[in-house]
Coordinates of C-alpha atoms in Angstrom, one line a residue:
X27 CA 3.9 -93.8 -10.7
X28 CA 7.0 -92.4 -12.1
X29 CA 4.9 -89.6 -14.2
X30 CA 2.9 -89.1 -10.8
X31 CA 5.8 -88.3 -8.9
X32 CA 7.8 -86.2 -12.1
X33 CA 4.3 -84.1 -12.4
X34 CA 4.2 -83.8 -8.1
X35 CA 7.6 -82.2 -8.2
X36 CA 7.2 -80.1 -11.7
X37 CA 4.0 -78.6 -9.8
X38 CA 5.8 -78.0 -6.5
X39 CA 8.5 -75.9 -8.5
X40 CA 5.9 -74.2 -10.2
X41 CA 3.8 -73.4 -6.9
X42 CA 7.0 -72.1 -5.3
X43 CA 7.7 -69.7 -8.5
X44 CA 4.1 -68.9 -8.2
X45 CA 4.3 -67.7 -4.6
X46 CA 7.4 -65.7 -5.8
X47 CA 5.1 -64.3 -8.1
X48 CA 2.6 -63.4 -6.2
X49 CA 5.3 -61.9 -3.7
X50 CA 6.3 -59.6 -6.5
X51 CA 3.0 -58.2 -6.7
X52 CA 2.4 -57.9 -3.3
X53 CA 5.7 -55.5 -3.1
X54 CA 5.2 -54.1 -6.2
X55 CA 1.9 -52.9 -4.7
X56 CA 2.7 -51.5 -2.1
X57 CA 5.4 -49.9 -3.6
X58 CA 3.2 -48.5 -5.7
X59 CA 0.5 -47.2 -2.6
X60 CA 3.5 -45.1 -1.3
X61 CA 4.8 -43.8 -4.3
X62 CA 1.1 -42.9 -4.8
X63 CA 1.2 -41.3 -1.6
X64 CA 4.7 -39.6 -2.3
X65 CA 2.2 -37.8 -5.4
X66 CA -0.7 -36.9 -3.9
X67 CA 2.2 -35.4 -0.8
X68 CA 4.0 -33.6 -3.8
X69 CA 1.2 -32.3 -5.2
X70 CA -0.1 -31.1 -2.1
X71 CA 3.2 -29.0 -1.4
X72 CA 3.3 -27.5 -4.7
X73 CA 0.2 -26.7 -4.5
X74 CA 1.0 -25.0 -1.3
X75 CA 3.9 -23.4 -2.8
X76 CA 2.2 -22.0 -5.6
X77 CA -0.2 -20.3 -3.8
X78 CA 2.6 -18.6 -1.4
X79 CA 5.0 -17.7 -4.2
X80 CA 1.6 -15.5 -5.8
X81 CA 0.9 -13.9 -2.8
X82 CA 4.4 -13.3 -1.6
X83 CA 4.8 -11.8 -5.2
X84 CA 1.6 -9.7 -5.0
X85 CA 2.4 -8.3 -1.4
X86 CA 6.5 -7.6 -2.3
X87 CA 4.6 -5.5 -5.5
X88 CA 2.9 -3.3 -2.8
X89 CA 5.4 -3.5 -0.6
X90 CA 8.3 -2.3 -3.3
X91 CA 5.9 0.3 -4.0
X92 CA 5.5 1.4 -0.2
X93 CA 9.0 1.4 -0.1
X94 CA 9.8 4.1 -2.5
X95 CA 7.0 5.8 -1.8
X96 CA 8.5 6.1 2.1
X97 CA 11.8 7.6 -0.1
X98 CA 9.7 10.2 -1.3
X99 CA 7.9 11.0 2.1
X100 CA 11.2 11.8 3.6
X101 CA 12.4 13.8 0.9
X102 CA 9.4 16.1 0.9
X103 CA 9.5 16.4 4.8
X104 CA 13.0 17.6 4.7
X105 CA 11.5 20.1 1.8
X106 CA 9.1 21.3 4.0
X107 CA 11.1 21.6 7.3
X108 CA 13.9 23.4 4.7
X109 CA 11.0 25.7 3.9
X110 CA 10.0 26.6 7.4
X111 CA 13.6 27.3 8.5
X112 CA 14.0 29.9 4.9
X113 CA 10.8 31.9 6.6
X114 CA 12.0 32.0 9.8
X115 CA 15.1 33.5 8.4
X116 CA 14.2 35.4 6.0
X117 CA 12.1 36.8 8.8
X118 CA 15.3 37.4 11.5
X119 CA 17.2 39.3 8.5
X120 CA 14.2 41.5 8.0
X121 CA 14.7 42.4 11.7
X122 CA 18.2 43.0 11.9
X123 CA 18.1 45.1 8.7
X124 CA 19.8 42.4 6.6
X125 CA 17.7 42.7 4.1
X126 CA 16.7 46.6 3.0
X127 CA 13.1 46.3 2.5
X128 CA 11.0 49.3 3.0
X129 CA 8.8 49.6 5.4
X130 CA 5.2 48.6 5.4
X131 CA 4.1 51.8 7.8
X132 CA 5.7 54.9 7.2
X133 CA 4.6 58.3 9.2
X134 CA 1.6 56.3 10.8
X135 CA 0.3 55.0 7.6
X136 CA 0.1 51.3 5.5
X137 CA 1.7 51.6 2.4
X138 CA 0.5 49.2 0.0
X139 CA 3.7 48.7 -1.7
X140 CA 6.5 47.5 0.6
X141 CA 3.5 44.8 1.3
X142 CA 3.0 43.5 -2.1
X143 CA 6.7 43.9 -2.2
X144 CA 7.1 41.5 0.8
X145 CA 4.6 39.5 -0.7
X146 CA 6.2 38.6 -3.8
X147 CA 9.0 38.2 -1.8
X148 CA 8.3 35.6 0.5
X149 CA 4.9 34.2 -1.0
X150 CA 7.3 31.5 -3.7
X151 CA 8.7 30.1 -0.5
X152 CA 5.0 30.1 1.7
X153 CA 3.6 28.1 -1.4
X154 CA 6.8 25.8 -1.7
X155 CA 6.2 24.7 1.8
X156 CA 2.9 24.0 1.6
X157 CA 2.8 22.3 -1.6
X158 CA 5.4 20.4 0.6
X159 CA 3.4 19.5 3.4
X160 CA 0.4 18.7 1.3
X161 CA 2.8 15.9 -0.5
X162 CA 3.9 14.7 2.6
X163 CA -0.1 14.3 4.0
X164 CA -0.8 12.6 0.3
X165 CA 2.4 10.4 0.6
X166 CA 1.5 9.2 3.9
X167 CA -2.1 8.3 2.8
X168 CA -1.0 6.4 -0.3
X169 CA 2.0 4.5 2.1
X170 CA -1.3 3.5 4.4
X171 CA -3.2 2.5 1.3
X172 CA -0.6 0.3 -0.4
X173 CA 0.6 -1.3 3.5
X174 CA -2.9 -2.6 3.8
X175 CA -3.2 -4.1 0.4
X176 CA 0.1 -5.9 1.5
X177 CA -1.5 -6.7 4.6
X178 CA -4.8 -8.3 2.8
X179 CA -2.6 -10.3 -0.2
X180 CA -0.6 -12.1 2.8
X181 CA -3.5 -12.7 5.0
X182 CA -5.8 -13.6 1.6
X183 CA -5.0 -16.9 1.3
X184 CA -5.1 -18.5 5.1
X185 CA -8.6 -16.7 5.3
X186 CA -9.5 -18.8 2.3
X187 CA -8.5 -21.9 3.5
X188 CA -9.7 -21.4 7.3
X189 CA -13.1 -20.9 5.2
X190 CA -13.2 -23.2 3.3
X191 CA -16.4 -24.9 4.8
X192 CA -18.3 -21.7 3.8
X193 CA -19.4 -20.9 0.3
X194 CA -21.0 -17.6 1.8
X195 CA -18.0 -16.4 3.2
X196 CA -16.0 -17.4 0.8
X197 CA -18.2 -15.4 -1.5
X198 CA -17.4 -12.3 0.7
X199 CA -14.0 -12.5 0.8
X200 CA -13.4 -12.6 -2.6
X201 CA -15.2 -9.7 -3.2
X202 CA -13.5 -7.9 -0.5
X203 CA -9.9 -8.7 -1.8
X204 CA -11.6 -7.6 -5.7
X205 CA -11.9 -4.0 -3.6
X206 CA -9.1 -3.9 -2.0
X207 CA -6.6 -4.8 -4.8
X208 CA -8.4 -3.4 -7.2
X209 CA -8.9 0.1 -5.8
X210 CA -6.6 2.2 -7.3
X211 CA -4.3 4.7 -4.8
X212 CA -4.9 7.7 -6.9
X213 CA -8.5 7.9 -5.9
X214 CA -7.6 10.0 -2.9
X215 CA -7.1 12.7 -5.5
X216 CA -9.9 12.7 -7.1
X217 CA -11.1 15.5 -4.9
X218 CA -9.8 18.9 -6.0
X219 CA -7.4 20.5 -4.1
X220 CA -6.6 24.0 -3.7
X221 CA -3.9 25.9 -5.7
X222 CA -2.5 27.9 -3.0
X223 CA -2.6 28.5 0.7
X224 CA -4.9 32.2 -0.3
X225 CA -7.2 29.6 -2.0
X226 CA -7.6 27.0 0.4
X227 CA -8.3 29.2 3.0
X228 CA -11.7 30.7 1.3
X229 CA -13.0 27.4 -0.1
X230 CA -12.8 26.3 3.3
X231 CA -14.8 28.8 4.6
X232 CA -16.9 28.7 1.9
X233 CA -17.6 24.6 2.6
X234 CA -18.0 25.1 6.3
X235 CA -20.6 28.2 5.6
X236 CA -18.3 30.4 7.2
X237 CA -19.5 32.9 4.3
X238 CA -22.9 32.9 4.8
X239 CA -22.6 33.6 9.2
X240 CA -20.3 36.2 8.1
X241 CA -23.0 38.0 5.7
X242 CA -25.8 37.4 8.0
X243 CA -24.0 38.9 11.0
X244 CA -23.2 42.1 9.0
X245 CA -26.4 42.5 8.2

């Protein structure tokens, strides 16, 4: 009886330490649920994070670039406006004698000379500001081109998660954001342009078959 009652009370310690036990695991598993949860949370945001940091670096690349490209812009409108004023006064001190130029008709005739004298006078600064203006137009196309490739990296990646469902789209939206990154700016110039104002204004004509009206109505 007395082992009965010694072995009764050794097993009621050991069931209490057993349900201490199995108390332990029971925190110790859940513990472990949340902090797997905490993870799979973690992971989640830098996951998130990643993919923001790349395309907040990829669209402050194009917009850096827009940026000094809109430095440029400026500089070449002032050029151009600088250029514009220069003729315009160049022209009023022609007028008020400022300048001694001869003149272009003398005794009811043209004399060829004071006009190619002219010419080379004020031809450096006609070019300049066209040359100008033609940066500005180029400047302004390439500021467009870069502001939508900023557009399309920061817009890239909620596209691709809103389709995320659709392997077809999916599909074409990579390929579109392959073209648009991948396009490179200088392929607005890869038509020739003209040289001069005198050569634009001919190969002009020439494309619009100016030319060819103008032969047929003289003959």
């Amino acid at each position: 009886r007395i082992n009965s009652e010694t072995s009764a009370t050794t097993a009621a310690g050991n069931k209490e330490a057993v349900a201490t036990l199995l108390q332990s695991l029971t925190d110790g598993s859940e513990k472990h649920k949340a902090l797997l949860r905490l993870i799979e949370d973690l992971q989640l945001k830098a996951l998130s994070a990643l993919e923001s940091t790349s395309k907040v670096a990829l669209a402050a690349a194009f917009s850096d670039r827009k940026k000094s490209l809109a430095q440029e812009k400026v500089g070449w409108l002032a050029s151009f406006i600088g250029g514009v004023f220069l003729l315009f006064l160049m022209a009023f001190a022609t007028q008020l004698g400022l300048l001694n130029l001869p003149q272009i008709f003398k005794d009811n005739s043209f004399e060829i000379g004071p006009f190619v004298l002219r010419l080379f006078f004020v031809g450096p600064v006609i070019w300049f500001t066209w040359f100008a203006v033609r940066q500005y137009g180029n400047l302004t196309r390439l500021i467009e081109d870069y502001a939508f490739k900023e557009a399309s990296a920061l817009a890239f990646v909620g596209y691709q998660r809103e389709m995320s469902g659709d392997n077809e789209m999916i599909k074409l939206l990579r390929e579109s954001a392959i073209g648009n990154f991948g396009n490179q700016p200088t392929r607005i110039f890869e038509k020739s342009d003209p040289s001069s104002p005198a050569h634009e204004l001919p190969s002009k004509a020439i494309d619009k078959g100016s030319l060819e009206k103008l032969l047929e109505l003289v003959k």
